[in-house]
Coordinates of C-alpha atoms and ligand atoms in Angstrom, one line a residue:
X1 CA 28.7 40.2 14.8
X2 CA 31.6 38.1 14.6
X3 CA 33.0 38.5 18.1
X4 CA 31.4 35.3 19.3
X5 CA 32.5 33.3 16.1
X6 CA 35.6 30.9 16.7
X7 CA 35.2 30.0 12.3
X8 CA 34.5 31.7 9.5
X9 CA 34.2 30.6 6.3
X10 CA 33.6 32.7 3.3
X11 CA 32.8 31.7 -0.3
X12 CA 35.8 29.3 -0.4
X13 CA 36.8 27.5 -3.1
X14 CA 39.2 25.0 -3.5
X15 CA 40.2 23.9 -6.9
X16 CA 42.2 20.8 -8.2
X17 CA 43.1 21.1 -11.6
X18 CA 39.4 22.0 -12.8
X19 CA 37.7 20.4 -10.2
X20 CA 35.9 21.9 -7.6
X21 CA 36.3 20.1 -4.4
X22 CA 34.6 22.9 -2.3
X23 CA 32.8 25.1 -3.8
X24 CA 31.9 28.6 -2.9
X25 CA 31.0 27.4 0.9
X26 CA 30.2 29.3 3.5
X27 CA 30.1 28.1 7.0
X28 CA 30.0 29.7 10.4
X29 CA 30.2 28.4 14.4
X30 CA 30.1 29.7 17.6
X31 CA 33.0 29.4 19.9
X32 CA 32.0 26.5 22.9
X33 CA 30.2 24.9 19.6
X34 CA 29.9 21.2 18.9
X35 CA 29.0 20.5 14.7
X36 CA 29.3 17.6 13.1
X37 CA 29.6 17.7 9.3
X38 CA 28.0 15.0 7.3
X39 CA 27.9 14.2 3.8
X40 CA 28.2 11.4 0.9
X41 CA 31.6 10.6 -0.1
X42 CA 33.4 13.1 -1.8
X43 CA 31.6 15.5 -0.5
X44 CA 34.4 17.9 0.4
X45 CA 34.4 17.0 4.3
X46 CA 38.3 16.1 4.4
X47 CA 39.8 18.8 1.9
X48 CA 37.6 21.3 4.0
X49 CA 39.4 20.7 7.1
X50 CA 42.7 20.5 4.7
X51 CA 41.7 24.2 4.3
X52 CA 41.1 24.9 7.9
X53 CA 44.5 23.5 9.2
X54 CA 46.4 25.5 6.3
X55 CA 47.1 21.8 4.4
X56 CA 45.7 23.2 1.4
X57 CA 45.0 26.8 0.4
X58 CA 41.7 28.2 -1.1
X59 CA 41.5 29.0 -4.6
X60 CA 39.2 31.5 -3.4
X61 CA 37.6 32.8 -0.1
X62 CA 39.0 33.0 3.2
X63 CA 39.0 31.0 6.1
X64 CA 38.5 33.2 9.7
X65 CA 39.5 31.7 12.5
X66 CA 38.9 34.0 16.3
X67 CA 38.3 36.8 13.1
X68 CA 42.1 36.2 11.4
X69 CA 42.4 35.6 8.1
X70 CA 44.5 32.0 7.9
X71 CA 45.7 33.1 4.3
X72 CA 49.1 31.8 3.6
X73 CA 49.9 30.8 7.1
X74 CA 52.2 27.4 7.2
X75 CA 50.7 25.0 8.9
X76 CA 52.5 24.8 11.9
X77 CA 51.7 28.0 13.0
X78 CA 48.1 27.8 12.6
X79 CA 48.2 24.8 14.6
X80 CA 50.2 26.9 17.5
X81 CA 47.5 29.2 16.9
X82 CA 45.3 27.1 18.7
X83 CA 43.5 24.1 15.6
X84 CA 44.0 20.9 16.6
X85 CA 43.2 17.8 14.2
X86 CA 42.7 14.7 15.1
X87 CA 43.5 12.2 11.9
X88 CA 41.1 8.9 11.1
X89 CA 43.9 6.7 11.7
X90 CA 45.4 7.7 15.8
X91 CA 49.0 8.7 15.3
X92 CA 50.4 7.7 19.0
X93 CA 53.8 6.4 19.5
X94 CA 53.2 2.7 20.6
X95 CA 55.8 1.6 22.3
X96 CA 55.5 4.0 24.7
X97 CA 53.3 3.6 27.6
X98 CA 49.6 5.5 27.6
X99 CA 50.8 8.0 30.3
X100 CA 54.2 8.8 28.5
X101 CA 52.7 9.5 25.5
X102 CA 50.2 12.1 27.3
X103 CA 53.3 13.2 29.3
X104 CA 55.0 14.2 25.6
X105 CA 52.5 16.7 24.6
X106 CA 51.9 17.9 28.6
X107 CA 54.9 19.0 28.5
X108 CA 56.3 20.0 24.9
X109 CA 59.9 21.3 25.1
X110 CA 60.7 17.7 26.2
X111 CA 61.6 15.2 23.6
X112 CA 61.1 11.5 23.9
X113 CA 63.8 10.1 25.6
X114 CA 63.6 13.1 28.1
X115 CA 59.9 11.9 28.5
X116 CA 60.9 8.5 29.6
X117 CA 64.2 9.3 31.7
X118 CA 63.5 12.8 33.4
X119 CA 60.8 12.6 36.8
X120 CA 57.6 14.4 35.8
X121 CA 57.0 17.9 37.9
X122 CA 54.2 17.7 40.2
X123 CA 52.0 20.0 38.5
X124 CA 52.6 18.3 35.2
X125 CA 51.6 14.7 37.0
X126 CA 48.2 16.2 37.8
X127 CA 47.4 17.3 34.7
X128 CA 48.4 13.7 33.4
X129 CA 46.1 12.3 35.5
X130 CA 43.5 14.7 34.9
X131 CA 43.7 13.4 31.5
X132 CA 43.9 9.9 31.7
X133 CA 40.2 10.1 33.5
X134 CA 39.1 12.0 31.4
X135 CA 39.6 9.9 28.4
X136 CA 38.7 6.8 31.2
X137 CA 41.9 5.6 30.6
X138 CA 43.3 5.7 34.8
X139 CA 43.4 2.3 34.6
X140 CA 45.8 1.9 32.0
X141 CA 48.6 4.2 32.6
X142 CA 51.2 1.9 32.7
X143 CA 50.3 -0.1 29.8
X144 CA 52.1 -0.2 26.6
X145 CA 49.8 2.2 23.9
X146 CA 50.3 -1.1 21.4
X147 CA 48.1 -3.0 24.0
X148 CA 45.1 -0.4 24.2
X149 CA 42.0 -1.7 21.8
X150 CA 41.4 0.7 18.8
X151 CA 39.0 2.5 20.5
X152 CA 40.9 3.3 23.5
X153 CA 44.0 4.4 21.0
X154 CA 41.6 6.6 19.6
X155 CA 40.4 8.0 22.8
X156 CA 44.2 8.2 23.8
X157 CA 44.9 10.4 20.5
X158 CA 41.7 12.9 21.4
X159 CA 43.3 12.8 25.3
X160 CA 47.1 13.9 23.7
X161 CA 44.9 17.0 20.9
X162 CA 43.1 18.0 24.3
X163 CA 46.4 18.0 25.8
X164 CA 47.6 21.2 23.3
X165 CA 44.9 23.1 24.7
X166 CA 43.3 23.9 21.4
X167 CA 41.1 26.5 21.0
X168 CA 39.1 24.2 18.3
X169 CA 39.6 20.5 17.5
X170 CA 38.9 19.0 14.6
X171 CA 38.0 15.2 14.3
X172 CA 38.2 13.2 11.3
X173 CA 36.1 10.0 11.4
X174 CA 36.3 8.8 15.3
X175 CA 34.5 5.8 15.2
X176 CA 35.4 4.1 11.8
X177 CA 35.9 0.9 12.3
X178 CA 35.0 0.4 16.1
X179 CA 32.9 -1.7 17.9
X180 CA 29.0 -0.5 19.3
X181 CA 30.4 -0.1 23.4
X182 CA 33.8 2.3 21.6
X183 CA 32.2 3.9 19.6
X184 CA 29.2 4.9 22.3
X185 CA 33.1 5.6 24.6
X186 CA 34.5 8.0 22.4
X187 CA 31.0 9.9 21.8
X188 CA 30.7 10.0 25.7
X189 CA 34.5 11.4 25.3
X190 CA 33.7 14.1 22.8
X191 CA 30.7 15.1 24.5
X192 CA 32.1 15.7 27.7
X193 CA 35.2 17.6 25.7
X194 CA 32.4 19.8 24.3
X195 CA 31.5 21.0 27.4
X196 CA 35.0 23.1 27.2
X197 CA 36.3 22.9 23.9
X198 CA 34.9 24.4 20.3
X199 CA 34.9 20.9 18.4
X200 CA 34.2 19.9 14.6
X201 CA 33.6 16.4 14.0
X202 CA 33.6 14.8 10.4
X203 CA 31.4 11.7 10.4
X204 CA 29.5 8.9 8.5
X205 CA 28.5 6.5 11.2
X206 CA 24.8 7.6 11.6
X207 CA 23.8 6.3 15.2
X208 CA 27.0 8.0 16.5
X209 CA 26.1 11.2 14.8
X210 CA 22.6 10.7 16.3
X211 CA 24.3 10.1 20.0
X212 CA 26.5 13.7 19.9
X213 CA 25.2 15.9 17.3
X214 CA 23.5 18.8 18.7
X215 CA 23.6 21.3 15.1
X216 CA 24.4 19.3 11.9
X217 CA 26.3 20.7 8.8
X218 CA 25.2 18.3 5.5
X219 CA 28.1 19.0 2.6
X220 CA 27.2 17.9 -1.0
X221 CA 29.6 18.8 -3.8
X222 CA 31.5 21.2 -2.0
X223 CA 28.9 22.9 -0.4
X224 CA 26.8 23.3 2.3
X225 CA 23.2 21.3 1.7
X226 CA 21.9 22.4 4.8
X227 CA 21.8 22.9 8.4
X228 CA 20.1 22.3 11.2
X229 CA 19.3 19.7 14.0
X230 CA 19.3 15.9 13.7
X231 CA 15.0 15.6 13.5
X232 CA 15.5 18.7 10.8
X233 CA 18.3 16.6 9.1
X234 CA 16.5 13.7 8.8
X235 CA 13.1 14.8 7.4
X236 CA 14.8 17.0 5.1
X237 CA 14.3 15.8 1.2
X238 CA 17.2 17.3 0.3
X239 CA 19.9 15.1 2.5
X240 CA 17.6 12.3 1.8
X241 CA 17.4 12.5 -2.0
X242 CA 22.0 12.8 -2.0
X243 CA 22.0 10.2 0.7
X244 CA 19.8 8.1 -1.1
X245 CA 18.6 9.5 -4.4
X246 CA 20.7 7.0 -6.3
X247 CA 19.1 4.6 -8.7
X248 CA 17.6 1.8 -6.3
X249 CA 14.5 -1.1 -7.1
X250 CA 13.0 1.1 -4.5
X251 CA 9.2 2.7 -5.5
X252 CA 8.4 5.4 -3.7
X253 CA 5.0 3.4 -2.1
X254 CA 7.4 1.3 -0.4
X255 CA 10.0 4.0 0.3
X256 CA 6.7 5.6 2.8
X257 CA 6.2 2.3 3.9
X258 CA 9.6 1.4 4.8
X259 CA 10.1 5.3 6.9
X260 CA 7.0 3.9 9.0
X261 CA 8.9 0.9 9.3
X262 CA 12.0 2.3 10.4
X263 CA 10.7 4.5 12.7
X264 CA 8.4 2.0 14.8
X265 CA 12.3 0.4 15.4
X266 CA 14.0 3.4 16.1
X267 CA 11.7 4.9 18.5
X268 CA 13.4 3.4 20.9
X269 CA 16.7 5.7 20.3
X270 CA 18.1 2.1 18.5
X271 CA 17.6 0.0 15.8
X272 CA 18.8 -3.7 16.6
X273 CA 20.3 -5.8 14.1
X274 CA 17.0 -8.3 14.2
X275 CA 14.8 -5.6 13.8
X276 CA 16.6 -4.5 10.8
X277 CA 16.2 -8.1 9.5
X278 CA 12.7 -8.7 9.9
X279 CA 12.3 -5.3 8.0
X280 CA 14.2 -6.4 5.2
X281 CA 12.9 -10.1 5.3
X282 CA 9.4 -8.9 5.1
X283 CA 9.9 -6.4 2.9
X284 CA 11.8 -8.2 0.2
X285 CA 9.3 -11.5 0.8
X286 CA 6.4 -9.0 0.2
X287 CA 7.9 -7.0 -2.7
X288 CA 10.7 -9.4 -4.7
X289 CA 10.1 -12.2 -6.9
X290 CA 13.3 -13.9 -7.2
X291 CA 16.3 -14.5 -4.9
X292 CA 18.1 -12.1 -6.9
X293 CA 15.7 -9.2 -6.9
X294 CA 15.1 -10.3 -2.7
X295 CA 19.1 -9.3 -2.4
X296 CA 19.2 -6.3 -4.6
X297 CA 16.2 -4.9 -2.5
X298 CA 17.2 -5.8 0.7
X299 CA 20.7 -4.1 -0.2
X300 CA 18.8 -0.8 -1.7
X301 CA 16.5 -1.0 1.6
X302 CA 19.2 -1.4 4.0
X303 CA 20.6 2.6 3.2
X304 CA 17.1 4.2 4.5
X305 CA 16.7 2.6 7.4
X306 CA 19.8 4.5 9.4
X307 CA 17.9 7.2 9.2
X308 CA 14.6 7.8 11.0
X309 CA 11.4 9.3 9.9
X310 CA 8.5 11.6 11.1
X311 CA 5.8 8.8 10.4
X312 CA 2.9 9.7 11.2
X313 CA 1.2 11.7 8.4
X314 CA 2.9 8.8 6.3
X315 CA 0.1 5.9 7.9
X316 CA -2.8 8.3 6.7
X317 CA -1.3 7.9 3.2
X318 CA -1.2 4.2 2.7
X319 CA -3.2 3.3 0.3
X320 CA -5.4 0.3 1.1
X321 CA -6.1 -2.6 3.9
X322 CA -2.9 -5.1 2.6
X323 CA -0.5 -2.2 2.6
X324 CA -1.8 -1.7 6.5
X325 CA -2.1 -4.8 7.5
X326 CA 1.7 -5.6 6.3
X327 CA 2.5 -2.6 8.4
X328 CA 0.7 -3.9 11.4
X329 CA 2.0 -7.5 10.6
X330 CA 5.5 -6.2 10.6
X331 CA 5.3 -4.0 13.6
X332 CA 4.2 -6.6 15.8
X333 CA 6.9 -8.9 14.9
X334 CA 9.3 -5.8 15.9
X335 CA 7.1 -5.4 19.2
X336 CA 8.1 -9.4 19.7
X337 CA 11.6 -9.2 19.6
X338 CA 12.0 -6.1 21.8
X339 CA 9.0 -4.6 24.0
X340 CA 11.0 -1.8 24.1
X341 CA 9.2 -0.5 20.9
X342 CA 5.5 -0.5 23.0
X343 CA 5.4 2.9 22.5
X344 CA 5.0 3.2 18.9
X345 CA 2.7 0.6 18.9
X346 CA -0.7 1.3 20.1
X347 CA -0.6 4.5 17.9
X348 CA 0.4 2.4 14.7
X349 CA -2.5 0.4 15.5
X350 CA -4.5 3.5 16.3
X351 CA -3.5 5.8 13.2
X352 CA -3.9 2.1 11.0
X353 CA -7.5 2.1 12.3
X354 CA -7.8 -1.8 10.9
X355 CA -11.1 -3.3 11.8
X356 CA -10.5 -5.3 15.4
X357 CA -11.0 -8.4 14.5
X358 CA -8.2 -7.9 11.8
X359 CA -5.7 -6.5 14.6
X360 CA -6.6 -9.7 17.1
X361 CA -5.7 -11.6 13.7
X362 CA -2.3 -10.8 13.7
X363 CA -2.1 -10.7 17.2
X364 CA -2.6 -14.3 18.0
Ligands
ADP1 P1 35.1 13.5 1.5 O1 36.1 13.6 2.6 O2 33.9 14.2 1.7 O3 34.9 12.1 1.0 P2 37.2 14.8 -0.1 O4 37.4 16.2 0.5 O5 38.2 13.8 0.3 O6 35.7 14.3 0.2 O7 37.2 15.0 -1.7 C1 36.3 15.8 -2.4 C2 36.6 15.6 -3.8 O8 37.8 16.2 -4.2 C3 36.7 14.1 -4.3 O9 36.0 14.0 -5.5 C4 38.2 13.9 -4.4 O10 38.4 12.9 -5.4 C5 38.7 15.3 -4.8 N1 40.0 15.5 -4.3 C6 40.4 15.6 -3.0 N2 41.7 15.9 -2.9 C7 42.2 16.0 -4.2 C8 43.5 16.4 -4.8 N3 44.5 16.6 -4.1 N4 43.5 16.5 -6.2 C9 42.4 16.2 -6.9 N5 41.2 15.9 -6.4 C10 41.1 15.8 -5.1
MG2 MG1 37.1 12.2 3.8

C-alpha cells in the first residue's frame, strides 16, 4: 500500500544530453521518516532532489509525493504543496535580526519592511519563540543573523523551512564545513525535527551520518546501491568497494588489518584525531619504504578508516604471529591515548590468543 508513503519514486530517469544522472531509480519512505542518502560524488544525490522539488523534470518515471504525481508542476507550487529544501549554502537575509527573519516566513503575507515596522500578533510571538528554542537559538533573538556562526545560520535556515510547515524537508549537505560541537548542534536539531517532520537528508560527513541516520539510502550512478541501517551499510562490499574501490597502494591483507584497526578506535562511537594518527603512523612505518610511498599510503588509508567494521571473524584470519602482534602493538597504543577503547581490548587480546609472555611484552 501506498497510503502510509509520503515519496514515491518510480523508475526515474533523468537525462542530460546523453547522460544519465539518475538512472531508472526507485526509492520509497514512510511519512514521519528520517533517510539520509549517501553516495560518492556524482552520484545523483543533488539532481534527485532537483527532481523532487520540480527543478528539473524526469526523462522518465514519476515522482509521487502523499500519492500525486509531481509531473509538470512549477516549482513553486510543489513547494506550497508542502516540500521544503533546505540549500548547502543558508539563504537568510543578514541584516536582519535572527527573530525577524523567523518572523518573515511565520507570517508570510508580510513583506520585509512590514516585518520590521508592524508589532507581531500574539499568537505569532509564540510561535517565534517556539522556534528560536527549538533551533536553541532563545538567546540570540536580537542579534543581527550576520553575527550568528555558520552553524547557527544553518540551524537558523532549518528553524525558517520548519517554519513553512512542510510536510517533508529536504536537506542538502548540513554540516559541510562546520566545526565537531555544530555539526553534533544541527544533528541534535534534525533529530529532534524528525520526531514531527518526514525529513531527507543528503550527506557526506560520515560521523554525522553515524550520529542521525536511522535507514540509509547509498546512490551510485544514479541509482540506488542499497539500503539499510548504518551496521548493514557499513559491512556491505558493495558501498565499500564505490566508496573505496578506487585504485589505492592498499593490499587487501592490510585492508583486514586496517578494519580491525579501525574498529578497536571506533568502538567507542568516535575516532579521535590521534588515534587516527597512530593508525596511519604504524601502518605506513610497517608497510612503506620511502617517504613518498609512507604519504601515498597514509592518504589511501585515511578513506577506510571513517567507516567501521564488524572485526571479529577478521582477527581469526590474520595470517601469522607479526601480523598479530602489530595488531596488538597498535591497539595498545590506542588503549594509551584514550581508555575509553578498554572495551575492545581484552577481546583483541583474547581472539589474538598471542602467547602471554608476548602480550606482557608489549605491555610494558
Ligand atoms: P551528486 O550531488 O551526488 O554529487 P549530482 O546530482 O550533482 O551528483 O550530479 C550527478 C551527475 O550528473 C554528475 O556527473 C554531474 O556532472 C551531472 N550533472 C548534474 N547536473 C547536470 C546538468 N545540468 N547537465 C549535465 N550534467 C549534469
Ligand atoms: Mg551534490
Amino acid at each position: 500500500m501506498t497510503d502510509n508513503k509520503i515519496l514515491v519514486i518510480e523508475d526515474l530517469t533523468v537525462n542530460f544530453d546523453g547522460f544519465k544522472a539518475l538512472n531508472n531509480l526507485n526509492f520509497s519512505m514512510n511519512t514521519g521518516e528520517l533517510r539520509v542518502i549517501i553516495g560518492p560524488n556524482g552520484a545523483g544525490k543533488t539532481t534527485f532532489l532537483d527532481v523532487i522539488t520540480g527543478k528539473v523534470q524526469p526523462t522518465e518515471g514519476r515522482v509521487l509525493f502523499k500519492g500525486k504525481n509531481l509531473r509538470n508542476i512549477p516549482e513553486y507550487k510543489i513547494a506550497r504543496f508542502g516540500i521544503g529544501r533546505k540549500f548547502q549554502t543558508p539563504r537568510i537575509y543578514l541584516n536582519l535580526t535572527v527573530r525577524e527573519n523567523l518572523d518573515l516566513v511565520c507570517n508570510r503575507n508580510k513583506n520585509v519592511l512590514e516585518t520590521l515596522f508592524k508589532k507581531t500578533s500574539e499568537n505569532e510571538a509564540r510561535n517565534v519563540a517556539g522556534l528560536l528554542a527549538t533551533i536553541g537559538l532563545e538567546t540570540k533573538g536580537n542579534l543581527q543573523a550576520s553575527f550568528l556562526s555558520h552553524g547557527e545560520k544553518q540551524r537558523l535556515e532549518i528553524g525558517m523551512l520548519v517554519a513553512q510547515s512542510p510536510d517533508l524537508l529536504l536537506v542538502d549537505e548540513p554540516v559541510a564545513g562546520l566545526t565537531d560541537e555544530e555539526t553534533e548542534n544541527v544533528g541534535n536539531l534534525l533529530l529532534a525535527l524528525a520526531e514531527s517532520h518526514s525529513i531527507i537528508v543528503i550527506e557526506h560527513d560520515m560521523e554525522f551520518v553515524r550520529q542521525i541516520a536511522r535507514q540509509v539510502t547509498v546512490l551510485h550512478q544514479g541509482s540506488v546501491l542499497c539500503e539499510g541501517n548504518m551496521d548493514q551499510i557499513q559491512n556491505d562490499p558493495k558501498v565499500i568497494e564505490v566508496y573505496l574501490g578506487q585504485e589505492t597502494s592498499v593490499t587487501p591483507q592490510q585492508l583486514k588489518m586496517l578494519k580491525i584497526a579501525a574498529a578497536i578506535a571506533w568502538s567507542d562511537g568516535y575516532l579521535a584525531p590521534e588515534e587516527e594518527q597512530i593508525i596511519l603512523d604504524n601502518f605506513s612505518k610497517r608497510f612503506a619504504n620511502n617517504e613518498e610511498q609512507k604519504e601515498q599510503l597514509k592518504e589511501d588509508l585515511k578513506g577506510y578508516l571513517s567507516l567501521t567494521y564488524s572485526w571479529e571473524e577478521l582477527v581469526t584470519e590474520l595470517e601469522n604471529d607479526s601480523e598479530k602482534e602489530f595488531m596488538l602493538q597498535l591497539a595498545y597504543q590506542i588503549i594509551k591515548v584514550n581508555q575509553e577503547e578498554n572495551k575492545a581490548y581484552p577481546k583483541l587480546v583474547k581472539l589474538l590468543n598471542l602467547p602471554e609472555e608476548i602480550v606482557k611484552n608489549i605491555e610494558t
